[in-house]
Amino acid sequence: GHAGAAAAPSAADTVGTIRGRVRLTGKPPGNVVIRMGLDPMCVTANAGKRVIQEVVMTSADGGLANVFVRVQGSFPRMPIPATAVPIDQRACIYTPRVVGAQVGQTLQVRNDDALLHNVHSLSARSNGFNVGQPLAGMVYQIKLKEEETMLRLKCDIHRWMTSYIGVVSHPYFAVSSGEGTFEIKSVPVGSYSLKTWHERYGELAQPVRVKAGTITTIDLAYTGDEKAPVSS
């Protein structure tokens, strides 16, 4: 370009980062041990392990894992990631337990176990499917069609198996780590509501202002007295 032409704004002028932590301030409840006795193959796959239903997972100082965090707002249409969102069935457990995906993105459910799993999504929207996977290595793929917080997966054979997928129309979401931390990058500058979802404690909302080129830090806390979210 010639001298005097206005420079295109760089990303640093138009987007910022949200970094935060979700904590549980109350005492965490115990998680139940999964009894897999109905399926000896699942028992064998977990030999020597005490497998728990990982509903409330906290770090020593109360960081809460597996919280789905999303920015609530209307955004320009973003490209849909070409990568699939993977969920594995391994040793009769879904991994990860909580994950996020963009509308239009492919959900890929893989069976790593040499036994029959039946993957059944409980969708209040158009993200429903119900498919048997009798063999190890089988993969089922589906394009997620609509926003949904949260799409729940279950196995009709192994009732303890559960996983949740937050489906949003933009890429500004995250899942809290084992320490309760999360980071959402490249969020357009503006004021929003930051929403969280946890399978036992439901939703929290907190205002957040994203400033250009800076990190906004936000702390969210569940007391442990919150009501469980209504599941579809």
Tab-separated table of C-alpha atoms in Angstrom:
chain	number	residue	atom	x	y	z
A	1	GLY	CA	0.000	0.000	0.000
A	2	HIS	CA	1.053	3.628	-0.361
A	3	ALA	CA	1.962	5.899	2.520
A	4	GLY	CA	-1.017	7.366	4.329
A	5	ALA	CA	-3.288	4.361	3.767
A	6	ALA	CA	-5.057	3.348	6.971
A	7	ALA	CA	-3.670	0.152	8.407
A	8	ALA	CA	-6.179	-2.638	8.882
A	9	PRO	CA	-6.845	-3.066	12.597
A	10	SER	CA	-4.804	-5.900	13.998
A	11	ALA	CA	-6.510	-8.618	16.002
A	12	ALA	CA	-5.047	-7.143	19.181
A	13	ASP	CA	-7.278	-4.081	18.685
A	14	THR	CA	-10.506	-6.045	18.332
A	15	VAL	CA	-10.291	-9.067	20.612
A	16	GLY	CA	-9.336	-10.021	24.137
A	17	THR	CA	-9.031	-13.072	26.367
A	18	ILE	CA	-11.157	-14.278	29.278
A	19	ARG	CA	-9.279	-16.281	31.857
A	20	GLY	CA	-10.967	-17.608	34.938
A	21	ARG	CA	-11.488	-20.148	37.615
A	22	VAL	CA	-14.547	-21.962	38.906
A	23	ARG	CA	-14.551	-23.031	42.527
A	24	LEU	CA	-16.784	-25.000	44.841
A	25	THR	CA	-16.822	-23.175	48.179
A	26	GLY	CA	-18.820	-25.840	50.027
A	27	LYS	CA	-17.648	-29.313	50.951
A	28	PRO	CA	-17.585	-31.622	47.930
A	29	PRO	CA	-19.911	-34.610	48.186
A	30	GLY	CA	-18.384	-38.039	47.735
A	31	ASN	CA	-18.627	-39.560	44.276
A	32	VAL	CA	-20.195	-42.997	44.068
A	33	VAL	CA	-18.167	-46.026	43.054
A	34	ILE	CA	-19.464	-47.456	39.787
A	35	ARG	CA	-20.604	-51.050	40.158
A	36	MET	CA	-19.905	-52.744	36.845
A	37	GLY	CA	-20.797	-56.270	37.941
A	38	LEU	CA	-23.595	-56.530	35.375
A	39	ASP	CA	-20.944	-56.660	32.672
A	40	PRO	CA	-17.968	-58.888	33.524
A	41	MET	CA	-16.061	-57.496	30.517
A	42	CYS	CA	-16.243	-54.000	32.023
A	43	VAL	CA	-15.030	-55.394	35.351
A	44	THR	CA	-12.072	-57.039	33.609
A	45	ALA	CA	-11.266	-53.834	31.692
A	46	ASN	CA	-10.978	-51.993	35.021
A	47	ALA	CA	-9.196	-54.718	36.971
A	48	GLY	CA	-7.500	-53.332	40.064
A	49	LYS	CA	-9.100	-49.895	39.631
A	50	ARG	CA	-11.779	-48.283	41.752
A	51	VAL	CA	-13.815	-46.398	39.182
A	52	ILE	CA	-15.966	-43.545	40.442
A	53	GLN	CA	-18.750	-41.569	38.845
A	54	GLU	CA	-16.831	-38.302	38.337
A	55	VAL	CA	-19.714	-35.919	39.048
A	56	VAL	CA	-17.986	-33.467	41.405
A	57	MET	CA	-14.240	-33.342	40.815
A	58	THR	CA	-12.350	-30.749	42.850
A	59	SER	CA	-8.726	-29.840	43.435
A	60	ALA	CA	-7.354	-29.531	46.983
A	61	ASP	CA	-8.290	-25.843	47.142
A	62	GLY	CA	-11.776	-26.200	45.667
A	63	GLY	CA	-11.170	-25.759	41.931
A	64	LEU	CA	-14.126	-27.385	40.149
A	65	ALA	CA	-13.465	-29.455	37.016
A	66	ASN	CA	-15.804	-30.327	34.135
A	67	VAL	CA	-17.646	-27.007	34.157
A	68	PHE	CA	-18.741	-25.912	30.687
A	69	VAL	CA	-18.178	-22.164	30.303
A	70	ARG	CA	-19.539	-20.137	27.398
A	71	VAL	CA	-19.799	-16.496	26.395
A	72	GLN	CA	-23.421	-15.498	25.824
A	73	GLY	CA	-23.824	-13.044	22.973
A	74	SER	CA	-24.382	-12.672	19.265
A	75	PHE	CA	-21.261	-12.882	17.152
A	76	PRO	CA	-20.481	-12.737	13.459
A	77	ARG	CA	-20.529	-16.164	11.839
A	78	MET	CA	-17.284	-18.005	12.473
A	79	PRO	CA	-15.787	-20.766	10.345
A	80	ILE	CA	-16.702	-24.230	11.587
A	81	PRO	CA	-13.628	-26.169	12.730
A	82	ALA	CA	-12.710	-28.995	10.359
A	83	THR	CA	-11.518	-31.095	13.286
A	84	ALA	CA	-13.971	-33.466	14.915
A	85	VAL	CA	-14.760	-33.440	18.634
A	86	PRO	CA	-13.788	-36.909	19.882
A	87	ILE	CA	-15.464	-38.903	22.643
A	88	ASP	CA	-13.940	-42.290	23.401
A	89	GLN	CA	-15.559	-45.280	25.058
A	90	ARG	CA	-12.721	-46.859	26.962
A	91	ALA	CA	-13.061	-49.400	29.775
A	92	CYS	CA	-16.819	-48.684	29.796
A	93	ILE	CA	-16.431	-44.960	30.503
A	94	TYR	CA	-16.871	-41.962	28.172
A	95	THR	CA	-13.830	-39.698	27.881
A	96	PRO	CA	-14.018	-36.747	28.136
A	97	ARG	CA	-17.005	-36.431	30.412
A	98	VAL	CA	-17.702	-32.806	29.446
A	99	VAL	CA	-16.732	-31.228	26.143
A	100	GLY	CA	-17.714	-28.304	23.923
A	101	ALA	CA	-18.429	-28.190	20.196
A	102	GLN	CA	-19.533	-25.672	17.604
A	103	VAL	CA	-22.783	-25.990	15.654
A	104	GLY	CA	-21.881	-27.695	12.377
A	105	GLN	CA	-18.850	-29.413	13.874
A	106	THR	CA	-18.600	-33.204	13.739
A	107	LEU	CA	-18.951	-35.227	16.919
A	108	GLN	CA	-16.945	-38.433	16.675
A	109	VAL	CA	-17.828	-41.258	19.055
A	110	ARG	CA	-15.350	-44.107	19.083
A	111	ASN	CA	-15.530	-47.527	20.692
A	112	ASP	CA	-12.169	-48.635	22.077
A	113	ASP	CA	-13.704	-51.611	23.894
A	114	ALA	CA	-14.085	-55.086	22.413
A	115	LEU	CA	-17.702	-55.221	23.544
A	116	LEU	CA	-21.049	-53.754	22.542
A	117	HIS	CA	-21.797	-50.158	23.447
A	118	ASN	CA	-24.934	-48.351	22.443
A	119	VAL	CA	-24.505	-44.592	22.089
A	120	HIS	CA	-27.734	-42.723	22.683
A	121	SER	CA	-27.942	-38.939	22.742
A	122	LEU	CA	-30.782	-37.386	24.717
A	123	SER	CA	-31.439	-34.258	22.696
A	124	ALA	CA	-34.112	-31.647	23.290
A	125	ARG	CA	-33.095	-30.286	19.867
A	126	SER	CA	-32.162	-31.917	16.565
A	127	ASN	CA	-28.956	-33.543	17.814
A	128	GLY	CA	-30.522	-36.914	18.535
A	129	PHE	CA	-29.005	-40.247	17.555
A	130	ASN	CA	-29.033	-43.814	18.803
A	131	VAL	CA	-26.448	-46.220	17.443
A	132	GLY	CA	-24.963	-49.580	18.405
A	133	GLN	CA	-21.190	-50.102	18.286
A	134	PRO	CA	-20.522	-53.812	18.782
A	135	LEU	CA	-16.817	-53.800	17.879
A	136	ALA	CA	-13.620	-52.114	18.991
A	137	GLY	CA	-12.472	-49.464	16.523
A	138	MET	CA	-15.976	-48.521	15.381
A	139	VAL	CA	-16.520	-44.796	14.907
A	140	TYR	CA	-19.814	-42.953	14.566
A	141	GLN	CA	-19.819	-39.386	13.272
A	142	ILE	CA	-22.630	-36.846	13.345
A	143	LYS	CA	-22.739	-33.169	12.458
A	144	LEU	CA	-24.190	-31.204	15.367
A	145	LYS	CA	-27.111	-29.187	14.040
A	146	GLU	CA	-28.312	-26.853	16.788
A	147	GLU	CA	-27.223	-25.074	19.940
A	148	GLU	CA	-27.861	-27.149	23.032
A	149	THR	CA	-26.706	-26.829	26.637
A	150	MET	CA	-26.151	-29.666	27.254
A	151	LEU	CA	-26.471	-32.621	24.913
A	152	ARG	CA	-26.263	-35.733	27.080
A	153	LEU	CA	-24.844	-39.047	25.921
A	154	LYS	CA	-25.709	-42.310	27.575
A	155	CYS	CA	-25.202	-45.987	26.897
A	156	ASP	CA	-28.362	-48.100	26.950
A	157	ILE	CA	-26.314	-51.123	27.990
A	158	HIS	CA	-24.065	-49.605	30.655
A	159	ARG	CA	-26.336	-47.210	32.535
A	160	TRP	CA	-23.511	-45.523	34.422
A	161	MET	CA	-21.915	-44.185	31.220
A	162	THR	CA	-22.570	-40.491	30.775
A	163	SER	CA	-21.064	-37.576	28.898
A	164	TYR	CA	-22.203	-34.016	28.171
A	165	ILE	CA	-21.572	-31.891	25.093
A	166	GLY	CA	-22.124	-28.140	25.070
A	167	VAL	CA	-23.098	-27.179	21.515
A	168	VAL	CA	-22.738	-23.467	20.708
A	169	SER	CA	-22.916	-21.395	17.538
A	170	HIS	CA	-19.509	-19.756	18.129
A	171	PRO	CA	-16.047	-20.798	19.376
A	172	TYR	CA	-16.059	-18.830	22.643
A	173	PHE	CA	-16.348	-21.637	25.168
A	174	ALA	CA	-14.160	-23.801	27.377
A	175	VAL	CA	-14.295	-26.614	29.935
A	176	SER	CA	-12.678	-26.078	33.315
A	177	SER	CA	-9.567	-28.126	34.082
A	178	GLY	CA	-8.835	-30.282	37.108
A	179	GLU	CA	-7.769	-27.082	38.880
A	180	GLY	CA	-11.005	-25.342	37.880
A	181	THR	CA	-9.249	-23.014	35.421
A	182	PHE	CA	-10.327	-22.073	31.907
A	183	GLU	CA	-9.310	-19.702	29.126
A	184	ILE	CA	-11.326	-18.373	26.192
A	185	LYS	CA	-9.220	-16.600	23.569
A	186	SER	CA	-9.896	-14.152	20.730
A	187	VAL	CA	-13.268	-12.974	22.032
A	188	PRO	CA	-14.497	-9.846	20.210
A	189	VAL	CA	-14.338	-6.741	22.407
A	190	GLY	CA	-17.614	-6.091	24.216
A	191	SER	CA	-19.764	-6.733	27.267
A	192	TYR	CA	-21.276	-10.171	27.702
A	193	SER	CA	-22.706	-12.608	30.161
A	194	LEU	CA	-20.395	-15.499	30.979
A	195	LYS	CA	-22.421	-18.631	31.656
A	196	THR	CA	-21.333	-21.809	33.351
A	197	TRP	CA	-22.963	-25.234	33.473
A	198	HIS	CA	-22.185	-28.074	35.851
A	199	GLU	CA	-23.996	-31.410	35.861
A	200	ARG	CA	-24.776	-31.288	39.579
A	201	TYR	CA	-24.881	-27.552	40.353
A	202	GLY	CA	-26.469	-26.150	37.220
A	203	GLU	CA	-25.827	-22.693	35.810
A	204	LEU	CA	-24.215	-19.492	36.989
A	205	ALA	CA	-24.043	-16.228	35.040
A	206	GLN	CA	-21.677	-13.340	35.528
A	207	PRO	CA	-21.132	-10.181	33.491
A	208	VAL	CA	-17.779	-9.930	31.740
A	209	ARG	CA	-16.225	-7.107	29.759
A	210	VAL	CA	-13.667	-8.023	27.131
A	211	LYS	CA	-11.108	-5.315	26.368
A	212	ALA	CA	-8.775	-5.137	23.388
A	213	GLY	CA	-5.522	-7.024	23.695
A	214	THR	CA	-5.913	-7.730	27.392
A	215	ILE	CA	-6.810	-10.614	29.653
A	216	THR	CA	-9.948	-10.235	31.733
A	217	THR	CA	-9.825	-12.423	34.834
A	218	ILE	CA	-13.016	-13.739	36.338
A	219	ASP	CA	-13.797	-15.924	39.349
A	220	LEU	CA	-16.966	-17.952	39.642
A	221	ALA	CA	-18.087	-19.912	42.665
A	222	TYR	CA	-20.709	-22.527	43.393
A	223	THR	CA	-21.637	-22.946	47.038
A	224	GLY	CA	-22.768	-26.541	46.612
A	225	ASP	CA	-26.373	-25.713	47.529
A	226	GLU	CA	-27.389	-25.068	43.924
A	227	LYS	CA	-30.077	-27.178	42.330
A	228	ALA	CA	-29.121	-29.697	39.683
A	229	PRO	CA	-29.959	-28.610	36.145
A	230	VAL	CA	-33.077	-30.030	34.566
A	231	SER	CA	-31.916	-32.676	32.137
A	232	SER	CA	-33.827	-33.568	29.035
